[in-house]
Amino acid sequence: MPYMFKRKERRRRFAELHRQLAQALPSGTLLYLVAAPTDIDFIMRRALWGHLSPAEMRRALTGELQDPWVQHVQAYEPTFKAYAPYQRLFWLSLPVDAGLEGYAKGSAQQRFRNWLAGADSEAATTLEGWRETADTMARGLPRDFKPTPVTEAQQEWFWDQFCSLGAFNEPFPAASVPARGVFRRAKFHTRGGRRGESILKVTRPDNPEIKPSYQSVLTLFNAKKLRFPGSEIFKLIDHVDPALGRVNCAMRLDLRHVQDEKDQSTTTAKNIRDQVRQRGVAALNDDELKNQMRELREYNNLLSAEPGQKGMNVDFVFTAGADSLAKVRNLEQSLRNIMDRSKVTLRSFPGSQAGLIKIFAPGNEKQAGLDGMGHPTTPTKWSRFVPLISTGLGNSTGIPLLVNYSTLRREIALLDLQGASGRGHVGVILIGGSPGGGKSHCSKLIVIGLMKRRSRIHVVDPTDTREWEKGIGREPGVKVIDVAGGKVSMDLLRLLNPDVGGEVFVDHLMPLLGYPAESKEGDRLELLLEPASRDTKGIGSWNRLVEVLRREASTDADREMLDKFDVLSNRSYMRALTDESLEAPDISQLSGLVWNMAGIPLPTSTENDSEHLSSRISRRERAGQAIYGICAELSQQLFFNDSQSSDFIVLEEAEGYLNSPAGGKRAHKITREARRLNTGLLVISQNLINDCRKMGTEFVTQTILTRFDEDDVAKAHLERFMGITEAEYPDVVRRYIDDTSPPELNDNLEMSMDIGDFDIAMSDFGKTIPGREGECFFRDEFRRVGRGKLLAAPTAELAERLNTNPNEQKDNDRDDERNQQRGAA
C-alpha cells in the first residue's frame, strides 16, 4: 500500500487497515516479505504497451519491426540491467486445513478426530472443502490489500528463492507460466566458522547452474521502544546494499481469543511468582523476573483496553542470503547496524539455523523450534509496524523516467502523460529546481519520448543558447522557428480561421495597445473582427485592419487607437505581426515545433500583478508577452486540432507569460480541461510556486523537484508539491536540502598531483558529484511520493545532444583536444 511520505493521518489509516488484516487472519498464518528480481524484459514490454498492436509488439520484440519508440526503449536495456531492480512481494500462507480460525484453541483436537474418522487429505471432497475455506478466508481480508492466489509455478519459484536466497535471480513468474511439477532438491549444510555465527550453506545437487547460497538466520529480539510513526522497521530490510545480497523476513502470527490469552497470562504470572518464592533473596537481585512480570502486566492492559480484538503471539525470523560467505557476513552486519540505529535488536542462535529456517517452508514451521521466541502483542500494536508498505511510483506504462531511490531496492518508474486523460487526470507535469540539477535534461528526454510515442510537441524556448533546437531539432518532423529573427509571419488575422482569429487577436493585442482586456476599444475591435465584418471589409491581415480603422475613424477614441496601431506598425520588434511579405508557416503536419524566443523580453510577474508597476512595462515587453501568447494560440489552433493523440505544450522559464492575463488563463484552462482539450503541458521552472500562481496547480498531481540552492525555497516546494513538512519529516527535509545532487567540494588538492589528476580535480570542483546527477523527489499521477534519480539519456550520442551547458561543452572540447594530443604523443 502507498505509505511513504504521507501525512500522519493517512499513515494512521494504513495502520488501521493492518489491524483489520490481523483480526481477519486465522491463527497460524505465515506472512513472508520476499525479494523478487524484476524481469527486465517485462519493464520494456510495459514501456511499449499501448504503443503498438499485439501483432506489432511481437514483431518489434523479435526485431522484425523497426519503430522509433521500440528502438528508444531497447536502448535503455543496459541501464535497466545495471540497476538490477527488484520488488518486494508480500506472501500469505493460510492454514486452510485447520478451518476458518486456523490453529486456534481446539483445532488440534478437531483435526485428531478427523484423522481417527479416516479423513483422506487427498480426497477430492477434502480438497474442494479446503478451496472453499481459502476463498472464504480471502474474502474476509480488507479489500485494500487485493489478495491474489498464487499458481503452482509461483510456489516452485518461492521454494527456489527460499533455498538459494542471494544466488537465485530468476524473476517472479507470471500467472500464465506453466509449472515444472516438481520442487528442485536442496541440501542444507550447517557451517561452523566464527563464534556466534548462524550461517547455512545451501547447494542444489541437481542444478549446478545455481550457485551455492550462504544464509544467515536472525530473529527479532527487541523492538519495544518504537513510537508510531517511525516504527516501520520492516522497510529497513530494503536499506541494505543490494550488491551484497538479499534479505527476506517471515512472521508466524498466532491469534487467540482474549479470554484464552488472559488465562494463559494468569498461569504465566503464577509461574513467575513461584520462581520468586523458590529463589528467595536471590530473586530480589534478578531483573529478568521483574521485567517479565512488568511486560505481562502491560500485555494484560493492552488486552483489556480493546476487548474486541484478539491476542497475538508473533515470531519474526530474518534471513540474509548471498552467493559467498564474505558477502553474507557483510550483509548480516549491515542489517544489524541498520536495525540498531532504529533501536531494534536482532539475535542469532548458532546451531539452530537449520531449524529456524524451516519457517520459510510452509507446512514445516512447527519444526522451526520457535517456541519461546514469540512476542506477545495485539493487532493494534502489531499494525504499527506497517509491514505491507508499497514504494511503487509512476505508471504501468510510458516513458522511462527515473529509478526509485526511496529505498536501496531499485525500481524503474515510468511516466504516462498521454494516458492520464483516460484515467480521469490531466496530462500536466511540473519540473522545478535550481540550475544544474537535471531538470532540463529530464524534460528533453520526456519530450523526445512523447514524440516517439506519436504525440506532437510545441516548445517555447527562451534561451539564447537555443538548447531545445540542439536537443530535439534533429528528431524527424521537428521545425524550429526563430521568432526574433522576423523570418515568419505571426499575424493571427492571416493565419487563423476567421471564426476564431478575431477573438484571439483581441485577447493578445489589447494589452499590447495599452488597453484593458475588457474595454470599449476591445468591444469595438471584436465587432470589427466578426467573421461577417471581416469578409465584407476584407480584413485579412494587420495592415488591412489598420486601413479600415483609418477609413472609419470618426471619434477621438478611434483616432487614438489608430495612432497606437500606427506606432506599433513601425516598430522593428513588431515585424512578425505586421509584415505581410513574411512567410506564413505551415505547421499542421509537423511532429514537433520549437519557437525560439531568444531576444523576446517579458515583464516580470511583479510588474504584471502590480498596478503602479504595470504602467512601466515597456512596449517591447508587452509585444513579447503578446508573441508568447500568439505562439500558444497558433499551436493550439493549427498544430493540435487535427491530432488524434494527446499533444503537449512545453514552457521553460516562462514566468512572464504564465503570469500574464492571457498566458495564465490559457495554462489554467489546460490544467482544468486538458482531457477535453486533448492537450497536455510541461512547465519547467526554477520557482514553480511563483511562476504557476495564476495558472493554479490544485489539479496537477505530477511534479518533479530536483535540487534547490535556497533552503527556504526548497522547504516551500517540498511542502506545496510533495506534502512533506519540516514538522513531520525533519530528517527528510534536511537531507533534501543538504544531500540532493551535492557539488564536488574536494579540497584535497596537492602540489604532487599528476597533471592529469590535477586537471580533473580542478575542472570537477563545484560541479555535481559524478553519479549523483538528477536526484529528485517525484509525485506521480496517483499522488504517491518518493525519492528518485532521473534516468540519463540511454546513448552517448543523445546525451551529447542534450548537454546544453555551454561550460560543460567547452570542457568536453578541451577533453577531446587532450585525448588527441595524448594519442599523437
PDB file of N, CA and C in Angstrom, residues 426-476:
ATOM      1  N   VAL A 426      -5.213  14.948 -15.576  1.00  0.00           N
ATOM      2  CA  VAL A 426      -4.693  15.812 -16.631  1.00  0.00           C
ATOM      3  C   VAL A 426      -3.252  15.451 -16.945  1.00  0.00           C
ATOM      4  N   GLY A 427      -2.892  15.548 -18.218  1.00  0.00           N
ATOM      5  CA  GLY A 427      -1.530  15.240 -18.640  1.00  0.00           C
ATOM      6  C   GLY A 427      -0.617  16.436 -18.465  1.00  0.00           C
ATOM      7  N   VAL A 428      -0.432  16.843 -17.236  1.00  0.00           N
ATOM      8  CA  VAL A 428       0.376  18.019 -16.913  1.00  0.00           C
ATOM      9  C   VAL A 428       1.442  17.604 -15.917  1.00  0.00           C
ATOM     10  N   ILE A 429       2.680  18.044 -16.136  1.00  0.00           N
ATOM     11  CA  ILE A 429       3.753  17.773 -15.183  1.00  0.00           C
ATOM     12  C   ILE A 429       4.555  19.042 -14.963  1.00  0.00           C
ATOM     13  N   LEU A 430       4.914  19.280 -13.708  1.00  0.00           N
ATOM     14  CA  LEU A 430       5.733  20.436 -13.326  1.00  0.00           C
ATOM     15  C   LEU A 430       7.121  19.929 -12.949  1.00  0.00           C
ATOM     16  N   ILE A 431       8.154  20.607 -13.447  1.00  0.00           N
ATOM     17  CA  ILE A 431       9.534  20.211 -13.167  1.00  0.00           C
ATOM     18  C   ILE A 431      10.268  21.423 -12.617  1.00  0.00           C
ATOM     19  N   GLY A 432      10.672  21.361 -11.356  1.00  0.00           N
ATOM     20  CA  GLY A 432      11.278  22.520 -10.708  1.00  0.00           C
ATOM     21  C   GLY A 432      12.632  22.206 -10.112  1.00  0.00           C
ATOM     22  N   GLY A 433      13.468  23.230  -9.991  1.00  0.00           N
ATOM     23  CA  GLY A 433      14.776  23.074  -9.375  1.00  0.00           C
ATOM     24  C   GLY A 433      15.730  24.144  -9.835  1.00  0.00           C
ATOM     25  N   SER A 434      16.830  24.289  -9.118  1.00  0.00           N
ATOM     26  CA  SER A 434      17.859  25.257  -9.475  1.00  0.00           C
ATOM     27  C   SER A 434      18.651  24.759 -10.680  1.00  0.00           C
ATOM     28  N   PRO A 435      19.363  25.652 -11.345  1.00  0.00           N
ATOM     29  CA  PRO A 435      20.173  25.236 -12.496  1.00  0.00           C
ATOM     30  C   PRO A 435      21.197  24.162 -12.101  1.00  0.00           C
ATOM     31  N   GLY A 436      21.409  23.227 -13.008  1.00  0.00           N
ATOM     32  CA  GLY A 436      22.396  22.186 -12.773  1.00  0.00           C
ATOM     33  C   GLY A 436      21.870  20.956 -12.072  1.00  0.00           C
ATOM     34  N   GLY A 437      20.566  20.939 -11.721  1.00  0.00           N
ATOM     35  CA  GLY A 437      20.010  19.800 -11.005  1.00  0.00           C
ATOM     36  C   GLY A 437      19.526  18.677 -11.899  1.00  0.00           C
ATOM     37  N   GLY A 438      19.402  18.937 -13.207  1.00  0.00           N
ATOM     38  CA  GLY A 438      18.991  17.883 -14.130  1.00  0.00           C
ATOM     39  C   GLY A 438      17.603  18.052 -14.702  1.00  0.00           C
ATOM     40  N   LYS A 439      16.897  19.144 -14.359  1.00  0.00           N
ATOM     41  CA  LYS A 439      15.522  19.271 -14.827  1.00  0.00           C
ATOM     42  C   LYS A 439      15.441  19.473 -16.335  1.00  0.00           C
ATOM     43  N   SER A 440      16.393  20.192 -16.922  1.00  0.00           N
ATOM     44  CA  SER A 440      16.362  20.436 -18.356  1.00  0.00           C
ATOM     45  C   SER A 440      16.622  19.143 -19.136  1.00  0.00           C
ATOM     46  N   HIS A 441      17.589  18.361 -18.690  1.00  0.00           N
ATOM     47  CA  HIS A 441      17.901  17.082 -19.330  1.00  0.00           C
ATOM     48  C   HIS A 441      16.688  16.157 -19.269  1.00  0.00           C
ATOM     49  N   CYS A 442      16.061  16.100 -18.110  1.00  0.00           N
ATOM     50  CA  CYS A 442      14.886  15.247 -17.919  1.00  0.00           C
ATOM     51  C   CYS A 442      13.739  15.683 -18.820  1.00  0.00           C
ATOM     52  N   SER A 443      13.477  16.996 -18.892  1.00  0.00           N
ATOM     53  CA  SER A 443      12.348  17.482 -19.685  1.00  0.00           C
ATOM     54  C   SER A 443      12.533  17.165 -21.161  1.00  0.00           C
ATOM     55  N   LYS A 444      13.760  17.241 -21.654  1.00  0.00           N
ATOM     56  CA  LYS A 444      14.002  16.934 -23.072  1.00  0.00           C
ATOM     57  C   LYS A 444      13.822  15.450 -23.351  1.00  0.00           C
ATOM     58  N   LEU A 445      14.238  14.598 -22.409  1.00  0.00           N
ATOM     59  CA  LEU A 445      14.005  13.173 -22.590  1.00  0.00           C
ATOM     60  C   LEU A 445      12.511  12.853 -22.600  1.00  0.00           C
ATOM     61  N   ILE A 446      11.747  13.524 -21.746  1.00  0.00           N
ATOM     62  CA  ILE A 446      10.289  13.329 -21.743  1.00  0.00           C
ATOM     63  C   ILE A 446       9.704  13.730 -23.095  1.00  0.00           C
ATOM     64  N   VAL A 447      10.121  14.888 -23.609  1.00  0.00           N
ATOM     65  CA  VAL A 447       9.600  15.381 -24.885  1.00  0.00           C
ATOM     66  C   VAL A 447       9.972  14.436 -26.029  1.00  0.00           C
ATOM     67  N   ILE A 448      11.204  13.959 -26.049  1.00  0.00           N
ATOM     68  CA  ILE A 448      11.616  13.011 -27.095  1.00  0.00           C
ATOM     69  C   ILE A 448      10.782  11.738 -27.004  1.00  0.00           C
ATOM     70  N   GLY A 449      10.546  11.269 -25.781  1.00  0.00           N
ATOM     71  CA  GLY A 449       9.709  10.085 -25.604  1.00  0.00           C
ATOM     72  C   GLY A 449       8.290  10.311 -26.090  1.00  0.00           C
ATOM     73  N   LEU A 450       7.729  11.478 -25.802  1.00  0.00           N
ATOM     74  CA  LEU A 450       6.371  11.787 -26.250  1.00  0.00           C
ATOM     75  C   LEU A 450       6.285  11.792 -27.771  1.00  0.00           C
ATOM     76  N   MET A 451       7.283  12.384 -28.426  1.00  0.00           N
ATOM     77  CA  MET A 451       7.259  12.424 -29.892  1.00  0.00           C
ATOM     78  C   MET A 451       7.394  11.025 -30.479  1.00  0.00           C
ATOM     79  N   LYS A 452       8.267  10.208 -29.903  1.00  0.00           N
ATOM     80  CA  LYS A 452       8.435   8.844 -30.424  1.00  0.00           C
ATOM     81  C   LYS A 452       7.197   7.999 -30.150  1.00  0.00           C
ATOM     82  N   ARG A 453       6.396   8.424 -29.174  1.00  0.00           N
ATOM     83  CA  ARG A 453       5.128   7.747 -28.905  1.00  0.00           C
ATOM     84  C   ARG A 453       3.964   8.438 -29.629  1.00  0.00           C
ATOM     85  N   ARG A 454       4.313   9.242 -30.660  1.00  0.00           N
ATOM     86  CA  ARG A 454       3.348   9.803 -31.616  1.00  0.00           C
ATOM     87  C   ARG A 454       2.528  10.963 -31.078  1.00  0.00           C
ATOM     88  N   SER A 455       3.016  11.638 -30.084  1.00  0.00           N
ATOM     89  CA  SER A 455       2.420  12.911 -29.687  1.00  0.00           C
ATOM     90  C   SER A 455       3.119  14.035 -30.433  1.00  0.00           C
ATOM     91  N   ARG A 456       2.447  15.173 -30.518  1.00  0.00           N
ATOM     92  CA  ARG A 456       3.063  16.341 -31.144  1.00  0.00           C
ATOM     93  C   ARG A 456       3.373  17.375 -30.068  1.00  0.00           C
ATOM     94  N   ILE A 457       4.477  18.066 -30.269  1.00  0.00           N
ATOM     95  CA  ILE A 457       5.050  18.899 -29.212  1.00  0.00           C
ATOM     96  C   ILE A 457       5.213  20.343 -29.700  1.00  0.00           C
ATOM     97  N   HIS A 458       4.837  21.267 -28.824  1.00  0.00           N
ATOM     98  CA  HIS A 458       5.058  22.695 -29.051  1.00  0.00           C
ATOM     99  C   HIS A 458       5.939  23.196 -27.909  1.00  0.00           C
ATOM    100  N   VAL A 459       7.128  23.686 -28.231  1.00  0.00           N
ATOM    101  CA  VAL A 459       8.092  24.126 -27.217  1.00  0.00           C
ATOM    102  C   VAL A 459       8.325  25.618 -27.361  1.00  0.00           C
ATOM    103  N   VAL A 460       8.246  26.339 -26.259  1.00  0.00           N
ATOM    104  CA  VAL A 460       8.634  27.741 -26.218  1.00  0.00           C
ATOM    105  C   VAL A 460      10.000  27.811 -25.548  1.00  0.00           C
ATOM    106  N   ASP A 461      11.035  28.129 -26.344  1.00  0.00           N
ATOM    107  CA  ASP A 461      12.419  28.116 -25.861  1.00  0.00           C
ATOM    108  C   ASP A 461      12.922  29.548 -25.684  1.00  0.00           C
ATOM    109  N   PRO A 462      13.121  29.987 -24.425  1.00  0.00           N
ATOM    110  CA  PRO A 462      13.556  31.374 -24.202  1.00  0.00           C
ATOM    111  C   PRO A 462      15.075  31.548 -24.185  1.00  0.00           C
ATOM    112  N   THR A 463      15.830  30.460 -24.357  1.00  0.00           N
ATOM    113  CA  THR A 463      17.274  30.526 -24.103  1.00  0.00           C
ATOM    114  C   THR A 463      18.040  31.101 -25.285  1.00  0.00           C
ATOM    115  N   ASP A 464      19.073  31.872 -24.960  1.00  0.00           N
ATOM    116  CA  ASP A 464      19.947  32.396 -26.014  1.00  0.00           C
ATOM    117  C   ASP A 464      20.798  31.296 -26.635  1.00  0.00           C
ATOM    118  N   THR A 465      20.992  30.202 -25.900  1.00  0.00           N
ATOM    119  CA  THR A 465      21.820  29.096 -26.421  1.00  0.00           C
ATOM    120  C   THR A 465      21.036  28.172 -27.346  1.00  0.00           C
ATOM    121  N   ARG A 466      19.752  28.417 -27.512  1.00  0.00           N
ATOM    122  CA  ARG A 466      18.901  27.626 -28.412  1.00  0.00           C
ATOM    123  C   ARG A 466      19.007  26.138 -28.066  1.00  0.00           C
ATOM    124  N   GLU A 467      18.893  25.842 -26.771  1.00  0.00           N
ATOM    125  CA  GLU A 467      19.161  24.472 -26.332  1.00  0.00           C
ATOM    126  C   GLU A 467      18.110  23.477 -26.798  1.00  0.00           C
ATOM    127  N   TRP A 468      16.862  23.906 -26.959  1.00  0.00           N
ATOM    128  CA  TRP A 468      15.845  22.969 -27.441  1.00  0.00           C
ATOM    129  C   TRP A 468      16.065  22.624 -28.913  1.00  0.00           C
ATOM    130  N   GLU A 469      16.557  23.593 -29.670  1.00  0.00           N
ATOM    131  CA  GLU A 469      16.880  23.287 -31.060  1.00  0.00           C
ATOM    132  C   GLU A 469      17.976  22.224 -31.118  1.00  0.00           C
ATOM    133  N   LYS A 470      18.984  22.366 -30.263  1.00  0.00           N
ATOM    134  CA  LYS A 470      20.070  21.395 -30.226  1.00  0.00           C
ATOM    135  C   LYS A 470      19.576  20.042 -29.711  1.00  0.00           C
ATOM    136  N   GLY A 471      18.677  20.081 -28.721  1.00  0.00           N
ATOM    137  CA  GLY A 471      18.242  18.844 -28.085  1.00  0.00           C
ATOM    138  C   GLY A 471      17.288  18.021 -28.923  1.00  0.00           C
ATOM    139  N   ILE A 472      16.299  18.654 -29.554  1.00  0.00           N
ATOM    140  CA  ILE A 472      15.284  17.871 -30.265  1.00  0.00           C
ATOM    141  C   ILE A 472      15.170  18.256 -31.735  1.00  0.00           C
ATOM    142  N   GLY A 473      15.982  19.219 -32.188  1.00  0.00           N
ATOM    143  CA  GLY A 473      15.870  19.695 -33.571  1.00  0.00           C
ATOM    144  C   GLY A 473      16.150  18.628 -34.610  1.00  0.00           C
ATOM    145  N   ARG A 474      16.916  17.598 -34.243  1.00  0.00           N
ATOM    146  CA  ARG A 474      17.245  16.536 -35.199  1.00  0.00           C
ATOM    147  C   ARG A 474      16.176  15.454 -35.281  1.00  0.00           C
ATOM    148  N   GLU A 475      15.206  15.501 -34.387  1.00  0.00           N
ATOM    149  CA  GLU A 475      14.162  14.489 -34.425  1.00  0.00           C
ATOM    150  C   GLU A 475      13.320  14.665 -35.688  1.00  0.00           C
ATOM    151  N   PRO A 476      12.867  13.574 -36.301  1.00  0.00           N
ATOM    152  CA  PRO A 476      12.077  13.674 -37.539  1.00  0.00           C
ATOM    153  C   PRO A 476      10.823  14.518 -37.349  1.00  0.00           C
TER     154      PRO A 476
END
